[in-house]
Amino acid sequence: MEEALNHTIDPACLQEPPLASDVIKQMDVFGLCMYSMLTVMSCVSLLLYLEQCVYIYKKLSYPKKTTIIWITGAAPVIATMACFGMWIPRAVMITDMTSNCYFSVVVYKILVLIIEEFGGKDAFLKRFSGKTFKISTGPCCCCCPCLPRVPMSRRMLFLLKLGALQYAILKTVLSVVAIILWTNGNFDLSDLEITGTAIWINPFIGVLTIISLWPVAIMFMNTNSFLRSLRIIPKYALYQLILVLSQLQTSIINILSLDGTIACAPPFSSQARGSMLSQQMMIMEMFIITVVNRFLYRRTYDTLPSETNDNDQNTRAALQAGLVEHDV
């Protein structure tokens, strides 16, 4: 039975990803036009990002400008790595890990950006020290509304930053280890046996990702009402969108290719073809996000109102509510 099954499988579907020269040789006119268009889109994304870096460097002060440069670089870096992976299929693992390592730093930088919008760590602690923060947020504790609110302190802020920073460090270390094992033939995403290294490393990275997203969500959910004038909500939404597209979408396509749902098309095996489709989709999506980021981060905003101003607004609102109640 196994021999009959093996005879029905195209040998090309079991081969390694093709070389870049093989990809070019088998291209027709439509494929060449599509690859050229996607390459232009990734190049334009990179050029827009470099131009935006110059603008941010001139207009903003340190350290906020370095934080924004890191964050806005997520989409063009992913698009550039996806372009390399599209043209050189055998380098997909390295390009994907490079993109993921960069984005792991962006997760931490989002938390830093929120703090910097309040004027830095000292100004943030001066404003929120002693105030309670809700920690029953996603992705870890969104289903636990009974969790107590935690007062903000210097130690609490350090733990939040550490929770986001650990992913940037450990993800990079594990990616280097995975590449070393891959060059020796010990790391294979299609190897789902308990003795395989991928079945241990990838779930552990998934746990680290969830842990790192929780502090960022806590910080955003408790401070976004103060930062609406700085457009923090669309900025955070774009960060979440990049996360879904670069992590969840890629994982779903990889699972479909391993399952054989995505059929092989010589010289591409099922897994190589799934990776190619993922890279092509990523280039188009990151190009759009790069353009939107340009409009979000190039704008100049008013300075954030002080805590005294917030208290005055709350007092006026309470007085107006009391007058309305008295009139009624």
PDB file of N, CA, C and O in Angstrom, residues 247-314:
ATOM      1  N   GLN A 247       2.825  36.700  11.133  1.00  0.00           N
ATOM      2  CA  GLN A 247       2.899  35.511  11.976  1.00  0.00           C
ATOM      3  C   GLN A 247       1.763  34.533  11.677  1.00  0.00           C
ATOM      4  O   GLN A 247       2.009  33.387  11.273  1.00  0.00           O
ATOM      5  N   LEU A 248       0.526  34.982  11.858  1.00  0.00           N
ATOM      6  CA  LEU A 248      -0.614  34.071  11.717  1.00  0.00           C
ATOM      7  C   LEU A 248      -0.834  33.646  10.279  1.00  0.00           C
ATOM      8  O   LEU A 248      -1.018  32.459   9.981  1.00  0.00           O
ATOM      9  N   GLN A 249      -0.811  34.604   9.355  1.00  0.00           N
ATOM     10  CA  GLN A 249      -1.036  34.271   7.951  1.00  0.00           C
ATOM     11  C   GLN A 249       0.026  33.304   7.434  1.00  0.00           C
ATOM     12  O   GLN A 249      -0.289  32.318   6.761  1.00  0.00           O
ATOM     13  N   THR A 250       1.281  33.585   7.758  1.00  0.00           N
ATOM     14  CA  THR A 250       2.369  32.713   7.318  1.00  0.00           C
ATOM     15  C   THR A 250       2.237  31.321   7.915  1.00  0.00           C
ATOM     16  O   THR A 250       2.469  30.314   7.225  1.00  0.00           O
ATOM     17  N   SER A 251       1.849  31.241   9.183  1.00  0.00           N
ATOM     18  CA  SER A 251       1.688  29.933   9.831  1.00  0.00           C
ATOM     19  C   SER A 251       0.573  29.129   9.177  1.00  0.00           C
ATOM     20  O   SER A 251       0.712  27.915   8.971  1.00  0.00           O
ATOM     21  N   ILE A 252      -0.530  29.795   8.850  1.00  0.00           N
ATOM     22  CA  ILE A 252      -1.650  29.090   8.213  1.00  0.00           C
ATOM     23  C   ILE A 252      -1.233  28.545   6.850  1.00  0.00           C
ATOM     24  O   ILE A 252      -1.533  27.392   6.495  1.00  0.00           O
ATOM     25  N   ILE A 253      -0.528  29.358   6.065  1.00  0.00           N
ATOM     26  CA  ILE A 253      -0.088  28.900   4.741  1.00  0.00           C
ATOM     27  C   ILE A 253       0.904  27.737   4.874  1.00  0.00           C
ATOM     28  O   ILE A 253       0.838  26.771   4.107  1.00  0.00           O
ATOM     29  N   ASN A 254       1.802  27.805   5.856  1.00  0.00           N
ATOM     30  CA  ASN A 254       2.751  26.713   6.058  1.00  0.00           C
ATOM     31  C   ASN A 254       2.041  25.420   6.449  1.00  0.00           C
ATOM     32  O   ASN A 254       2.414  24.330   5.992  1.00  0.00           O
ATOM     33  N   ILE A 255       1.016  25.523   7.283  1.00  0.00           N
ATOM     34  CA  ILE A 255       0.264  24.329   7.685  1.00  0.00           C
ATOM     35  C   ILE A 255      -0.455  23.731   6.485  1.00  0.00           C
ATOM     36  O   ILE A 255      -0.482  22.508   6.295  1.00  0.00           O
ATOM     37  N   LEU A 256      -1.042  24.582   5.639  1.00  0.00           N
ATOM     38  CA  LEU A 256      -1.737  24.089   4.449  1.00  0.00           C
ATOM     39  C   LEU A 256      -0.767  23.420   3.479  1.00  0.00           C
ATOM     40  O   LEU A 256      -1.112  22.414   2.838  1.00  0.00           O
ATOM     41  N   SER A 257       0.428  23.960   3.376  1.00  0.00           N
ATOM     42  CA  SER A 257       1.404  23.346   2.467  1.00  0.00           C
ATOM     43  C   SER A 257       1.925  22.024   3.013  1.00  0.00           C
ATOM     44  O   SER A 257       2.128  21.064   2.261  1.00  0.00           O
ATOM     45  N   LEU A 258       2.127  21.940   4.327  1.00  0.00           N
ATOM     46  CA  LEU A 258       2.560  20.681   4.926  1.00  0.00           C
ATOM     47  C   LEU A 258       1.478  19.617   4.825  1.00  0.00           C
ATOM     48  O   LEU A 258       1.775  18.422   4.684  1.00  0.00           O
ATOM     49  N   ASP A 259       0.214  20.054   4.884  1.00  0.00           N
ATOM     50  CA  ASP A 259      -0.908  19.121   4.787  1.00  0.00           C
ATOM     51  C   ASP A 259      -1.159  18.655   3.359  1.00  0.00           C
ATOM     52  O   ASP A 259      -1.918  17.717   3.138  1.00  0.00           O
ATOM     53  N   GLY A 260      -0.552  19.325   2.383  1.00  0.00           N
ATOM     54  CA  GLY A 260      -0.759  18.985   0.988  1.00  0.00           C
ATOM     55  C   GLY A 260      -1.932  19.699   0.355  1.00  0.00           C
ATOM     56  O   GLY A 260      -2.261  19.462  -0.818  1.00  0.00           O
ATOM     57  N   THR A 261      -2.600  20.595   1.108  1.00  0.00           N
ATOM     58  CA  THR A 261      -3.726  21.352   0.548  1.00  0.00           C
ATOM     59  C   THR A 261      -3.263  22.254  -0.581  1.00  0.00           C
ATOM     60  O   THR A 261      -3.967  22.425  -1.588  1.00  0.00           O
ATOM     61  N   ILE A 262      -2.092  22.861  -0.413  1.00  0.00           N
ATOM     62  CA  ILE A 262      -1.481  23.634  -1.498  1.00  0.00           C
ATOM     63  C   ILE A 262      -0.687  22.659  -2.365  1.00  0.00           C
ATOM     64  O   ILE A 262       0.325  22.110  -1.924  1.00  0.00           O
ATOM     65  N   ALA A 263      -1.156  22.453  -3.575  1.00  0.00           N
ATOM     66  CA  ALA A 263      -0.543  21.439  -4.436  1.00  0.00           C
ATOM     67  C   ALA A 263       0.819  21.901  -4.919  1.00  0.00           C
ATOM     68  O   ALA A 263       1.087  23.107  -5.047  1.00  0.00           O
ATOM     69  N   CYS A 264       1.691  20.916  -5.188  1.00  0.00           N
ATOM     70  CA  CYS A 264       3.012  21.253  -5.713  1.00  0.00           C
ATOM     71  C   CYS A 264       2.892  21.597  -7.196  1.00  0.00           C
ATOM     72  O   CYS A 264       1.971  21.155  -7.885  1.00  0.00           O
ATOM     73  N   ALA A 265       3.803  22.416  -7.664  1.00  0.00           N
ATOM     74  CA  ALA A 265       3.846  22.808  -9.076  1.00  0.00           C
ATOM     75  C   ALA A 265       5.316  22.867  -9.470  1.00  0.00           C
ATOM     76  O   ALA A 265       5.975  23.871  -9.210  1.00  0.00           O
ATOM     77  N   PRO A 266       5.839  21.753 -10.019  1.00  0.00           N
ATOM     78  CA  PRO A 266       7.269  21.685 -10.342  1.00  0.00           C
ATOM     79  C   PRO A 266       7.747  22.932 -11.082  1.00  0.00           C
ATOM     80  O   PRO A 266       7.036  23.434 -11.958  1.00  0.00           O
ATOM     81  N   PRO A 267       8.894  23.493 -10.704  1.00  0.00           N
ATOM     82  CA  PRO A 267       9.890  22.925  -9.785  1.00  0.00           C
ATOM     83  C   PRO A 267       9.634  23.187  -8.306  1.00  0.00           C
ATOM     84  O   PRO A 267      10.509  22.947  -7.485  1.00  0.00           O
ATOM     85  N   PHE A 268       8.447  23.702  -7.943  1.00  0.00           N
ATOM     86  CA  PHE A 268       8.149  23.998  -6.551  1.00  0.00           C
ATOM     87  C   PHE A 268       7.450  22.819  -5.906  1.00  0.00           C
ATOM     88  O   PHE A 268       6.454  22.320  -6.421  1.00  0.00           O
ATOM     89  N   SER A 269       7.965  22.371  -4.763  1.00  0.00           N
ATOM     90  CA  SER A 269       7.256  21.392  -3.955  1.00  0.00           C
ATOM     91  C   SER A 269       6.089  22.096  -3.255  1.00  0.00           C
ATOM     92  O   SER A 269       5.942  23.323  -3.351  1.00  0.00           O
ATOM     93  N   SER A 270       5.259  21.334  -2.539  1.00  0.00           N
ATOM     94  CA  SER A 270       4.112  21.936  -1.851  1.00  0.00           C
ATOM     95  C   SER A 270       4.571  22.981  -0.840  1.00  0.00           C
ATOM     96  O   SER A 270       4.023  24.091  -0.774  1.00  0.00           O
ATOM     97  N   GLN A 271       5.606  22.643  -0.062  1.00  0.00           N
ATOM     98  CA  GLN A 271       6.095  23.576   0.951  1.00  0.00           C
ATOM     99  C   GLN A 271       6.743  24.802   0.315  1.00  0.00           C
ATOM    100  O   GLN A 271       6.539  25.938   0.777  1.00  0.00           O
ATOM    101  N   ALA A 272       7.509  24.600  -0.754  1.00  0.00           N
ATOM    102  CA  ALA A 272       8.156  25.725  -1.432  1.00  0.00           C
ATOM    103  C   ALA A 272       7.119  26.633  -2.093  1.00  0.00           C
ATOM    104  O   ALA A 272       7.259  27.857  -2.083  1.00  0.00           O
ATOM    105  N   ARG A 273       6.072  26.021  -2.648  1.00  0.00           N
ATOM    106  CA  ARG A 273       5.030  26.825  -3.292  1.00  0.00           C
ATOM    107  C   ARG A 273       4.238  27.619  -2.263  1.00  0.00           C
ATOM    108  O   ARG A 273       3.879  28.775  -2.490  1.00  0.00           O
ATOM    109  N   GLY A 274       3.985  26.998  -1.096  1.00  0.00           N
ATOM    110  CA  GLY A 274       3.325  27.738  -0.022  1.00  0.00           C
ATOM    111  C   GLY A 274       4.157  28.919   0.439  1.00  0.00           C
ATOM    112  O   GLY A 274       3.631  30.011   0.675  1.00  0.00           O
ATOM    113  N   SER A 275       5.467  28.715   0.565  1.00  0.00           N
ATOM    114  CA  SER A 275       6.354  29.816   0.957  1.00  0.00           C
ATOM    115  C   SER A 275       6.362  30.916  -0.093  1.00  0.00           C
ATOM    116  O   SER A 275       6.347  32.104   0.238  1.00  0.00           O
ATOM    117  N   MET A 276       6.358  30.528  -1.381  1.00  0.00           N
ATOM    118  CA  MET A 276       6.352  31.524  -2.448  1.00  0.00           C
ATOM    119  C   MET A 276       5.076  32.367  -2.401  1.00  0.00           C
ATOM    120  O   MET A 276       5.119  33.603  -2.520  1.00  0.00           O
ATOM    121  N   LEU A 277       3.926  31.712  -2.216  1.00  0.00           N
ATOM    122  CA  LEU A 277       2.662  32.444  -2.131  1.00  0.00           C
ATOM    123  C   LEU A 277       2.660  33.382  -0.930  1.00  0.00           C
ATOM    124  O   LEU A 277       2.170  34.518  -1.005  1.00  0.00           O
ATOM    125  N   SER A 278       3.224  32.902   0.180  1.00  0.00           N
ATOM    126  CA  SER A 278       3.286  33.734   1.380  1.00  0.00           C
ATOM    127  C   SER A 278       4.146  34.972   1.151  1.00  0.00           C
ATOM    128  O   SER A 278       3.772  36.088   1.554  1.00  0.00           O
ATOM    129  N   GLN A 279       5.289  34.807   0.484  1.00  0.00           N
ATOM    130  CA  GLN A 279       6.175  35.945   0.221  1.00  0.00           C
ATOM    131  C   GLN A 279       5.503  36.963  -0.692  1.00  0.00           C
ATOM    132  O   GLN A 279       5.600  38.182  -0.482  1.00  0.00           O
ATOM    133  N   GLN A 280       4.817  36.491  -1.718  1.00  0.00           N
ATOM    134  CA  GLN A 280       4.161  37.397  -2.664  1.00  0.00           C
ATOM    135  C   GLN A 280       3.048  38.196  -1.990  1.00  0.00           C
ATOM    136  O   GLN A 280       2.922  39.408  -2.209  1.00  0.00           O
ATOM    137  N   MET A 281       2.246  37.517  -1.172  1.00  0.00           N
ATOM    138  CA  MET A 281       1.184  38.224  -0.453  1.00  0.00           C
ATOM    139  C   MET A 281       1.770  39.229   0.521  1.00  0.00           C
ATOM    140  O   MET A 281       1.252  40.343   0.674  1.00  0.00           O
ATOM    141  N   MET A 282       2.870  38.852   1.160  1.00  0.00           N
ATOM    142  CA  MET A 282       3.484  39.730   2.153  1.00  0.00           C
ATOM    143  C   MET A 282       3.994  41.020   1.513  1.00  0.00           C
ATOM    144  O   MET A 282       3.870  42.101   2.096  1.00  0.00           O
ATOM    145  N   ILE A 283       4.557  40.930   0.333  1.00  0.00           N
ATOM    146  CA  ILE A 283       5.081  42.123  -0.331  1.00  0.00           C
ATOM    147  C   ILE A 283       3.956  43.120  -0.592  1.00  0.00           C
ATOM    148  O   ILE A 283       4.086  44.322  -0.308  1.00  0.00           O
ATOM    149  N   MET A 284       2.838  42.636  -1.123  1.00  0.00           N
ATOM    150  CA  MET A 284       1.710  43.535  -1.414  1.00  0.00           C
ATOM    151  C   MET A 284       1.134  44.144  -0.149  1.00  0.00           C
ATOM    152  O   MET A 284       0.844  45.355  -0.091  1.00  0.00           O
ATOM    153  N   GLU A 285       0.977  43.341   0.888  1.00  0.00           N
ATOM    154  CA  GLU A 285       0.393  43.833   2.141  1.00  0.00           C
ATOM    155  C   GLU A 285       1.316  44.833   2.832  1.00  0.00           C
ATOM    156  O   GLU A 285       0.856  45.890   3.311  1.00  0.00           O
ATOM    157  N   MET A 286       2.605  44.536   2.867  1.00  0.00           N
ATOM    158  CA  MET A 286       3.537  45.447   3.532  1.00  0.00           C
ATOM    159  C   MET A 286       3.716  46.749   2.758  1.00  0.00           C
ATOM    160  O   MET A 286       3.989  47.795   3.346  1.00  0.00           O
ATOM    161  N   PHE A 287       3.561  46.705   1.437  1.00  0.00           N
ATOM    162  CA  PHE A 287       3.626  47.926   0.643  1.00  0.00           C
ATOM    163  C   PHE A 287       2.494  48.874   1.045  1.00  0.00           C
ATOM    164  O   PHE A 287       2.707  50.083   1.249  1.00  0.00           O
ATOM    165  N   ILE A 288       1.298  48.333   1.190  1.00  0.00           N
ATOM    166  CA  ILE A 288       0.151  49.162   1.590  1.00  0.00           C
ATOM    167  C   ILE A 288       0.361  49.725   2.990  1.00  0.00           C
ATOM    168  O   ILE A 288       0.105  50.905   3.258  1.00  0.00           O
ATOM    169  N   ILE A 289       0.850  48.895   3.906  1.00  0.00           N
ATOM    170  CA  ILE A 289       1.079  49.353   5.280  1.00  0.00           C
ATOM    171  C   ILE A 289       2.164  50.427   5.322  1.00  0.00           C
ATOM    172  O   ILE A 289       2.081  51.390   6.092  1.00  0.00           O
ATOM    173  N   THR A 290       3.189  50.294   4.485  1.00  0.00           N
ATOM    174  CA  THR A 290       4.244  51.307   4.431  1.00  0.00           C
ATOM    175  C   THR A 290       3.682  52.662   4.014  1.00  0.00           C
ATOM    176  O   THR A 290       4.038  53.702   4.589  1.00  0.00           O
ATOM    177  N   VAL A 291       2.798  52.652   3.029  1.00  0.00           N
ATOM    178  CA  VAL A 291       2.180  53.903   2.572  1.00  0.00           C
ATOM    179  C   VAL A 291       1.333  54.522   3.674  1.00  0.00           C
ATOM    180  O   VAL A 291       1.378  55.737   3.918  1.00  0.00           O
ATOM    181  N   VAL A 292       0.542  53.699   4.368  1.00  0.00           N
ATOM    182  CA  VAL A 292      -0.298  54.218   5.448  1.00  0.00           C
ATOM    183  C   VAL A 292       0.565  54.747   6.589  1.00  0.00           C
ATOM    184  O   VAL A 292       0.270  55.801   7.175  1.00  0.00           O
ATOM    185  N   ASN A 293       1.638  54.030   6.918  1.00  0.00           N
ATOM    186  CA  ASN A 293       2.553  54.497   7.972  1.00  0.00           C
ATOM    187  C   ASN A 293       3.149  55.859   7.644  1.00  0.00           C
ATOM    188  O   ASN A 293       3.377  56.685   8.530  1.00  0.00           O
ATOM    189  N   ARG A 294       3.392  56.085   6.373  1.00  0.00           N
ATOM    190  CA  ARG A 294       3.963  57.370   5.946  1.00  0.00           C
ATOM    191  C   ARG A 294       3.040  58.518   6.329  1.00  0.00           C
ATOM    192  O   ARG A 294       3.488  59.561   6.808  1.00  0.00           O
ATOM    193  N   PHE A 295       1.744  58.338   6.142  1.00  0.00           N
ATOM    194  CA  PHE A 295       0.786  59.400   6.481  1.00  0.00           C
ATOM    195  C   PHE A 295       0.605  59.533   7.990  1.00  0.00           C
ATOM    196  O   PHE A 295       0.354  60.627   8.496  1.00  0.00           O
ATOM    197  N   LEU A 296       0.736  58.423   8.730  1.00  0.00           N
ATOM    198  CA  LEU A 296       0.526  58.478  10.171  1.00  0.00           C
ATOM    199  C   LEU A 296       1.693  59.136  10.904  1.00  0.00           C
ATOM    200  O   LEU A 296       1.490  59.946  11.808  1.00  0.00           O
ATOM    201  N   TYR A 297       2.917  58.801  10.514  1.00  0.00           N
ATOM    202  CA  TYR A 297       4.086  59.227  11.286  1.00  0.00           C
ATOM    203  C   TYR A 297       4.731  60.509  10.757  1.00  0.00           C
ATOM    204  O   TYR A 297       5.607  61.059  11.412  1.00  0.00           O
ATOM    205  N   ARG A 298       4.331  60.984   9.587  1.00  0.00           N
ATOM    206  CA  ARG A 298       4.888  62.243   9.073  1.00  0.00           C
ATOM    207  C   ARG A 298       4.115  63.454   9.560  1.00  0.00           C
ATOM    208  O   ARG A 298       4.543  64.571   9.374  1.00  0.00           O
ATOM    209  N   ARG A 299       2.969  63.227  10.155  1.00  0.00           N
ATOM    210  CA  ARG A 299       2.169  64.349  10.629  1.00  0.00           C
ATOM    211  C   ARG A 299       2.749  64.916  11.912  1.00  0.00           C
ATOM    212  O   ARG A 299       3.374  64.223  12.702  1.00  0.00           O
ATOM    213  N   THR A 300       2.531  66.206  12.118  1.00  0.00           N
ATOM    214  CA  THR A 300       2.933  66.841  13.372  1.00  0.00           C
ATOM    215  C   THR A 300       1.705  66.978  14.254  1.00  0.00           C
ATOM    216  O   THR A 300       0.616  67.324  13.784  1.00  0.00           O
ATOM    217  N   TYR A 301       1.870  66.687  15.532  1.00  0.00           N
ATOM    218  CA  TYR A 301       0.759  66.708  16.459  1.00  0.00           C
ATOM    219  C   TYR A 301       1.032  67.717  17.557  1.00  0.00           C
ATOM    220  O   TYR A 301       2.184  68.080  17.839  1.00  0.00           O
ATOM    221  N   ASP A 302      -0.057  68.150  18.208  1.00  0.00           N
ATOM    222  CA  ASP A 302       0.093  69.009  19.368  1.00  0.00           C
ATOM    223  C   ASP A 302       0.741  68.225  20.502  1.00  0.00           C
ATOM    224  O   ASP A 302       0.681  67.001  20.556  1.00  0.00           O
ATOM    225  N   THR A 303       1.366  68.954  21.423  1.00  0.00           N
ATOM    226  CA  THR A 303       1.965  68.285  22.575  1.00  0.00           C
ATOM    227  C   THR A 303       0.870  67.683  23.442  1.00  0.00           C
ATOM    228  O   THR A 303      -0.267  68.163  23.480  1.00  0.00           O
ATOM    229  N   LEU A 304       1.226  66.645  24.157  1.00  0.00           N
ATOM    230  CA  LEU A 304       0.261  65.944  24.998  1.00  0.00           C
ATOM    231  C   LEU A 304      -0.139  66.830  26.168  1.00  0.00           C
ATOM    232  O   LEU A 304       0.716  67.438  26.814  1.00  0.00           O
ATOM    233  N   PRO A 305      -1.453  66.955  26.449  1.00  0.00           N
ATOM    234  CA  PRO A 305      -1.874  67.765  27.597  1.00  0.00           C
ATOM    235  C   PRO A 305      -1.273  67.230  28.891  1.00  0.00           C
ATOM    236  O   PRO A 305      -1.059  66.034  29.052  1.00  0.00           O
ATOM    237  N   SER A 306      -1.002  68.135  29.817  1.00  0.00           N
ATOM    238  CA  SER A 306      -0.396  67.738  31.095  1.00  0.00           C
ATOM    239  C   SER A 306      -1.430  67.081  31.992  1.00  0.00           C
ATOM    240  O   SER A 306      -2.630  67.120  31.751  1.00  0.00           O
ATOM    241  N   GLU A 307      -0.947  66.507  33.080  1.00  0.00           N
ATOM    242  CA  GLU A 307      -1.856  65.861  34.037  1.00  0.00           C
ATOM    243  C   GLU A 307      -2.757  66.885  34.700  1.00  0.00           C
ATOM    244  O   GLU A 307      -3.921  66.605  34.990  1.00  0.00           O
ATOM    245  N   THR A 308      -2.234  68.090  34.911  1.00  0.00           N
ATOM    246  CA  THR A 308      -3.059  69.145  35.506  1.00  0.00           C
ATOM    247  C   THR A 308      -4.224  69.486  34.596  1.00  0.00           C
ATOM    248  O   THR A 308      -5.358  69.689  35.043  1.00  0.00           O
ATOM    249  N   ASN A 309      -3.949  69.539  33.294  1.00  0.00           N
ATOM    250  CA  ASN A 309      -5.010  69.808  32.329  1.00  0.00           C
ATOM    251  C   ASN A 309      -6.063  68.715  32.363  1.00  0.00           C
ATOM    252  O   ASN A 309      -7.258  68.989  32.293  1.00  0.00           O
ATOM    253  N   ASP A 310      -5.621  67.447  32.490  1.00  0.00           N
ATOM    254  CA  ASP A 310      -6.565  66.346  32.591  1.00  0.00           C
ATOM    255  C   ASP A 310      -7.443  66.490  33.823  1.00  0.00           C
ATOM    256  O   ASP A 310      -8.660  66.284  33.763  1.00  0.00           O
ATOM    257  N   ASN A 311      -6.822  66.848  34.960  1.00  0.00           N
ATOM    258  CA  ASN A 311      -7.593  67.004  36.184  1.00  0.00           C
ATOM    259  C   ASN A 311      -8.582  68.157  36.073  1.00  0.00           C
ATOM    260  O   ASN A 311      -9.710  68.074  36.565  1.00  0.00           O
ATOM    261  N   ASP A 312      -8.161  69.257  35.417  1.00  0.00           N
ATOM    262  CA  ASP A 312      -9.070  70.384  35.230  1.00  0.00           C
ATOM    263  C   ASP A 312     -10.264  69.989  34.372  1.00  0.00           C
ATOM    264  O   ASP A 312     -11.407  70.360  34.660  1.00  0.00           O
ATOM    265  N   GLN A 313      -9.992  69.205  33.303  1.00  0.00           N
ATOM    266  CA  GLN A 313     -11.082  68.758  32.454  1.00  0.00           C
ATOM    267  C   GLN A 313     -12.037  67.852  33.214  1.00  0.00           C
ATOM    268  O   GLN A 313     -13.257  67.950  33.070  1.00  0.00           O
ATOM    269  N   ASN A 314     -11.487  66.966  34.043  1.00  0.00           N
ATOM    270  CA  ASN A 314     -12.339  66.086  34.833  1.00  0.00           C
ATOM    271  C   ASN A 314     -13.176  66.877  35.832  1.00  0.00           C
ATOM    272  O   ASN A 314     -14.352  66.580  36.064  1.00  0.00           O
TER     273      ASN A 314
END
